[in-house]
Amino acid sequence: MGVPEKTTPLHNADAAEPAPPAYVQNQPLPNYLCSESKAAPQQQFSLQPQHLRFPSQFNVYTHFSTFTLGPHQDDKLFTVVQTGLRKPMALVQGDDKKAPPLSTLKMKGLGSTSVLTIFPHEGGEVFEPLEITIENHSSKHCFCIALPNKAPHYFEWRSSKSEEVQALGSYKRGWKLVWLRKDGGGEEIVAASALNNTMSMKKGLKFGFFNAGLDGTLGDTFHIAAVTTAMNDFEMFLSTKTAISGNAATAASVASVSAVTS
């Protein structure tokens, strides 16, 4: 009988946790970000059979390369499939991983930018695939949503311990999504995601909408963009944690061998 292949968990709960990147004072977003929002190349897709509706808050459950989103582990409203660095992360409605994606996100080049693509669906605001460029910095991730005949909206994900993060439960740190309003309204927190203190394999993150993100002001496209980019931030956090765990294990192994041979 063959030896079963050993699987590596997404992260090790006992390993040192990388902190989300430290916040750096906000810098104005360049206008060229919105010029990058454009129609993606045409491809075959199907409309979703029902109107898309995200809960105001939901949990994110992890299982190797898959995230499931919903109020409970058995109530899978959405699924995020991570297909690797060379292929995009995909968000689908329900638990069918092969369903037409609502959105995909893929890093470009060395990772300084990513491309978020939002696909048409019933009840949505886009009628052809829409590409949104995300600027990735060490302390923040910036993007702009520019829909036809509508004013562009600028957003930043920032590492945070804000009230919104803590309002999601017994969570102390995570990220907040800030709307950089150009109408004189200043900055407004419209979503947040919070890490589980125990980093449970079953429930690693909680997400919530706030303020204009909750009352529908920003629209359906914003909701999809917010959730997809939040899942990407969480995946990058877990990847960093896994890398740290691997480096620590390698260092321990080398030290053990050195001790034996010395």
Short mmCIF file of C-alpha atoms in Angstrom, two decimals:
data_model
loop_
_atom_site.label_atom_id
_atom_site.label_comp_id
_atom_site.label_asym_id
_atom_site.label_seq_id
_atom_site.Cartn_x
_atom_site.Cartn_y
_atom_site.Cartn_z
CA MET A 1 0.00 0.00 0.00
CA GLY A 2 1.39 3.40 -0.93
CA VAL A 3 2.19 6.00 1.66
CA PRO A 4 -0.50 8.72 1.62
CA GLU A 5 0.74 12.07 0.47
CA LYS A 6 1.35 14.44 3.31
CA THR A 7 -0.68 17.64 3.12
CA THR A 8 0.50 20.93 4.50
CA PRO A 9 -2.08 23.00 6.37
CA LEU A 10 -2.67 26.57 5.27
CA HIS A 11 -1.03 27.84 8.42
CA ASN A 12 0.31 26.62 11.73
CA ALA A 13 -1.55 28.02 14.73
CA ASP A 14 1.53 27.55 16.98
CA ALA A 15 3.90 29.48 14.75
CA ALA A 16 4.76 33.12 15.25
CA GLU A 17 2.10 35.30 13.68
CA PRO A 18 3.09 38.10 11.32
CA ALA A 19 1.38 41.32 12.31
CA PRO A 20 -0.59 43.13 9.62
CA PRO A 21 1.60 45.88 8.13
CA ALA A 22 2.00 49.01 10.22
CA TYR A 23 -0.16 51.93 9.17
CA VAL A 24 1.56 54.78 7.37
CA GLN A 25 -0.02 58.23 7.13
CA ASN A 26 -2.38 58.36 4.19
CA GLN A 27 -1.14 59.91 0.96
CA PRO A 28 -3.57 61.27 -1.67
CA LEU A 29 -4.39 58.73 -4.34
CA PRO A 30 -3.27 59.61 -7.87
CA ASN A 31 -6.09 60.10 -10.35
CA TYR A 32 -4.59 57.61 -12.80
CA LEU A 33 -5.90 54.73 -10.72
CA CYS A 34 -9.39 55.26 -12.08
CA SER A 35 -8.15 55.39 -15.62
CA GLU A 36 -7.16 51.74 -15.11
CA SER A 37 -10.78 50.68 -14.50
CA LYS A 38 -11.85 49.38 -17.87
CA ALA A 39 -13.80 46.70 -19.63
CA ALA A 40 -12.01 43.37 -19.56
CA PRO A 41 -11.65 41.24 -22.71
CA GLN A 42 -14.91 39.60 -23.65
CA GLN A 43 -15.41 36.00 -22.55
CA GLN A 44 -18.26 33.58 -21.96
CA PHE A 45 -20.12 33.94 -18.69
CA SER A 46 -23.54 33.24 -17.23
CA LEU A 47 -25.77 35.52 -15.21
CA GLN A 48 -26.30 34.53 -11.59
CA PRO A 49 -29.76 33.03 -11.03
CA GLN A 50 -30.59 35.29 -8.11
CA HIS A 51 -29.84 38.78 -6.86
CA LEU A 52 -26.51 39.02 -5.10
CA ARG A 53 -26.84 39.89 -1.42
CA PHE A 54 -23.99 39.92 1.10
CA PRO A 55 -24.87 39.81 4.79
CA SER A 56 -23.90 42.89 6.82
CA GLN A 57 -21.43 40.62 8.67
CA PHE A 58 -20.16 37.11 7.99
CA ASN A 59 -17.42 34.69 9.01
CA VAL A 60 -14.64 33.35 6.80
CA TYR A 61 -13.84 29.65 7.24
CA THR A 62 -10.60 28.24 5.86
CA HIS A 63 -9.87 24.81 4.48
CA PHE A 64 -6.54 24.52 2.69
CA SER A 65 -6.91 26.51 -0.56
CA THR A 66 -10.58 27.40 -0.08
CA PHE A 67 -12.42 30.03 1.96
CA THR A 68 -16.14 29.72 2.65
CA LEU A 69 -18.14 32.79 3.60
CA GLY A 70 -21.29 32.77 5.68
CA PRO A 71 -22.83 33.21 9.13
CA HIS A 72 -22.07 29.59 10.00
CA GLN A 73 -19.69 26.94 8.68
CA ASP A 74 -22.54 24.91 7.17
CA ASP A 75 -24.24 27.96 5.63
CA LYS A 76 -21.95 28.60 2.65
CA LEU A 77 -23.20 31.74 0.95
CA PHE A 78 -20.01 32.37 -1.03
CA THR A 79 -16.79 30.51 -1.76
CA VAL A 80 -13.31 31.84 -2.54
CA VAL A 81 -11.09 29.49 -4.51
CA GLN A 82 -7.37 30.19 -4.40
CA THR A 83 -5.86 28.68 -7.49
CA GLY A 84 -2.23 29.67 -6.93
CA LEU A 85 0.05 32.58 -7.72
CA ARG A 86 -0.14 32.08 -11.49
CA LYS A 87 -3.93 31.93 -11.59
CA PRO A 88 -6.52 34.32 -10.15
CA MET A 89 -8.38 33.99 -6.88
CA ALA A 90 -12.09 33.55 -7.68
CA LEU A 91 -15.22 34.50 -5.72
CA VAL A 92 -18.33 32.45 -6.51
CA GLN A 93 -21.82 32.48 -5.07
CA GLY A 94 -22.78 29.35 -3.12
CA ASP A 95 -20.48 26.37 -2.62
CA ASP A 96 -20.03 25.25 -6.24
CA LYS A 97 -16.36 25.96 -6.99
CA LYS A 98 -16.99 25.55 -10.71
CA ALA A 99 -19.77 28.15 -10.84
CA PRO A 100 -19.19 31.26 -12.98
CA PRO A 101 -17.18 33.69 -10.83
CA LEU A 102 -18.57 36.97 -9.58
CA SER A 103 -15.00 38.27 -9.51
CA THR A 104 -11.38 37.23 -9.87
CA LEU A 105 -8.18 38.80 -8.56
CA LYS A 106 -4.70 38.21 -9.91
CA MET A 107 -1.34 39.76 -9.08
CA LYS A 108 0.72 41.31 -11.85
CA GLY A 109 4.49 41.13 -12.18
CA LEU A 110 6.23 41.21 -8.80
CA GLY A 111 3.00 41.96 -6.97
CA SER A 112 3.11 45.76 -6.84
CA THR A 113 -0.24 45.78 -8.61
CA SER A 114 -3.16 43.39 -8.91
CA VAL A 115 -6.10 43.24 -11.29
CA LEU A 116 -9.60 42.73 -9.91
CA THR A 117 -12.17 41.69 -12.53
CA ILE A 118 -15.88 41.93 -11.73
CA PHE A 119 -18.24 39.98 -13.98
CA PRO A 120 -21.86 40.73 -14.89
CA HIS A 121 -24.54 39.13 -12.73
CA GLU A 122 -28.26 39.57 -12.24
CA GLY A 123 -29.07 42.71 -10.27
CA GLY A 124 -25.55 44.06 -10.75
CA GLU A 125 -24.23 47.33 -12.14
CA VAL A 126 -21.82 46.02 -14.78
CA PHE A 127 -22.89 44.60 -18.13
CA GLU A 128 -19.45 43.52 -19.32
CA PRO A 129 -16.41 42.40 -17.30
CA LEU A 130 -14.90 45.37 -15.44
CA GLU A 131 -11.20 45.52 -14.57
CA ILE A 132 -9.99 47.49 -11.53
CA THR A 133 -6.31 48.01 -10.81
CA ILE A 134 -5.16 47.67 -7.18
CA GLU A 135 -1.97 49.38 -6.03
CA ASN A 136 -0.25 47.18 -3.41
CA HIS A 137 1.94 48.93 -0.83
CA SER A 138 3.50 47.54 2.34
CA SER A 139 1.03 49.38 4.56
CA LYS A 140 -2.06 49.73 2.38
CA HIS A 141 -3.86 48.57 -0.75
CA CYS A 142 -5.51 51.24 -2.91
CA PHE A 143 -8.11 50.98 -5.63
CA CYS A 144 -10.69 53.06 -7.45
CA ILE A 145 -14.10 52.11 -8.80
CA ALA A 146 -15.18 54.10 -11.85
CA LEU A 147 -18.53 53.06 -13.30
CA PRO A 148 -19.91 54.64 -16.49
CA ASN A 149 -21.70 57.96 -15.87
CA LYS A 150 -20.81 57.88 -12.17
CA ALA A 151 -18.19 59.73 -10.15
CA PRO A 152 -15.12 57.61 -9.30
CA HIS A 153 -14.70 56.39 -5.72
CA TYR A 154 -11.29 55.87 -4.10
CA PHE A 155 -10.64 53.31 -1.36
CA GLU A 156 -7.78 52.08 0.83
CA TRP A 157 -7.42 48.95 2.94
CA ARG A 158 -5.30 49.77 6.02
CA SER A 159 -4.08 47.74 8.96
CA SER A 160 -6.21 48.71 11.95
CA LYS A 161 -7.34 48.20 15.53
CA SER A 162 -10.27 50.57 15.04
CA GLU A 163 -13.66 50.42 16.73
CA GLU A 164 -15.10 48.85 13.60
CA VAL A 165 -12.59 45.99 13.77
CA GLN A 166 -13.32 45.41 17.46
CA ALA A 167 -17.07 45.70 16.84
CA LEU A 168 -16.91 42.45 14.87
CA GLY A 169 -16.49 40.46 18.08
CA SER A 170 -13.59 39.46 20.29
CA TYR A 171 -11.12 40.51 17.62
CA LYS A 172 -8.35 42.99 18.33
CA ARG A 173 -6.68 43.59 14.99
CA GLY A 174 -7.36 43.42 11.31
CA TRP A 175 -8.00 45.84 8.47
CA LYS A 176 -10.37 48.71 7.73
CA LEU A 177 -11.54 49.85 4.30
CA VAL A 178 -11.54 53.64 4.06
CA TRP A 179 -13.54 55.57 1.48
CA LEU A 180 -11.53 58.66 0.50
CA ARG A 181 -14.39 60.97 -0.31
CA LYS A 182 -13.81 63.70 -2.87
CA ASP A 183 -17.00 65.62 -2.00
CA GLY A 184 -15.59 67.22 1.13
CA GLY A 185 -16.83 64.41 3.33
CA GLY A 186 -13.33 63.40 4.40
CA GLU A 187 -12.63 59.75 5.15
CA GLU A 188 -15.25 57.17 6.05
CA ILE A 189 -14.78 53.56 7.16
CA VAL A 190 -17.08 51.45 4.98
CA ALA A 191 -15.92 47.90 5.80
CA ALA A 192 -13.60 46.04 8.13
CA SER A 193 -12.18 42.56 8.60
CA ALA A 194 -10.87 41.15 11.87
CA LEU A 195 -8.52 38.26 12.59
CA ASN A 196 -9.63 35.51 14.94
CA ASN A 197 -7.51 35.80 18.09
CA THR A 198 -6.92 32.04 18.13
CA MET A 199 -6.40 31.87 14.35
CA SER A 200 -8.71 28.87 14.27
CA MET A 201 -8.41 26.80 11.11
CA LYS A 202 -12.18 26.72 10.98
CA LYS A 203 -12.91 30.42 11.49
CA GLY A 204 -10.00 32.71 10.73
CA LEU A 205 -11.67 36.02 9.89
CA LYS A 206 -14.83 38.04 10.33
CA PHE A 207 -15.99 40.67 7.83
CA GLY A 208 -18.49 43.49 8.17
CA PHE A 209 -19.85 46.48 6.26
CA PHE A 210 -20.25 49.86 7.96
CA ASN A 211 -21.74 53.30 7.27
CA ALA A 212 -22.11 53.94 3.51
CA GLY A 213 -20.91 50.40 2.84
CA LEU A 214 -23.85 49.07 4.85
CA ASP A 215 -26.71 51.26 3.64
CA GLY A 216 -26.21 50.57 -0.07
CA THR A 217 -24.89 54.02 -0.99
CA LEU A 218 -21.83 52.62 -2.76
CA GLY A 219 -23.63 49.91 -4.70
CA ASP A 220 -23.25 46.28 -5.66
CA THR A 221 -19.91 46.63 -7.47
CA PHE A 222 -18.36 48.10 -4.34
CA HIS A 223 -19.61 45.17 -2.24
CA ILE A 224 -17.97 42.63 -4.54
CA ALA A 225 -14.74 44.63 -4.72
CA ALA A 226 -14.62 45.05 -0.94
CA VAL A 227 -15.14 41.36 -0.21
CA THR A 228 -12.73 40.13 -2.89
CA THR A 229 -9.92 42.49 -1.86
CA ALA A 230 -10.46 41.63 1.81
CA MET A 231 -10.09 37.93 1.01
CA ASN A 232 -6.89 38.69 -0.89
CA ASP A 233 -5.46 40.58 2.11
CA PHE A 234 -6.33 37.63 4.35
CA GLU A 235 -4.76 35.14 1.93
CA MET A 236 -1.55 37.19 1.83
CA PHE A 237 -1.48 37.29 5.63
CA LEU A 238 -1.82 33.51 5.80
CA SER A 239 0.84 33.03 3.11
CA THR A 240 3.25 35.19 5.10
CA LYS A 241 2.45 33.20 8.23
CA THR A 242 3.07 29.93 6.39
CA ALA A 243 6.41 31.22 5.08
CA ILE A 244 7.48 32.24 8.59
CA SER A 245 6.48 28.81 9.90
CA GLY A 246 8.48 27.12 7.14
CA ASN A 247 11.55 29.26 7.79
CA ALA A 248 11.33 28.56 11.51
CA ALA A 249 11.07 24.81 10.89
CA THR A 250 14.05 24.90 8.53
CA ALA A 251 16.13 26.86 11.02
CA ALA A 252 15.26 24.40 13.79
CA SER A 253 16.18 21.45 11.58
CA VAL A 254 19.53 23.00 10.65
CA ALA A 255 20.26 23.77 14.28
CA SER A 256 19.42 20.20 15.26
CA VAL A 257 21.74 18.74 12.60
CA SER A 258 24.51 21.12 13.61
CA ALA A 259 24.17 20.10 17.24
CA VAL A 260 24.44 16.41 16.34
CA THR A 261 27.45 16.83 14.07
CA SER A 262 29.37 19.26 16.26
#
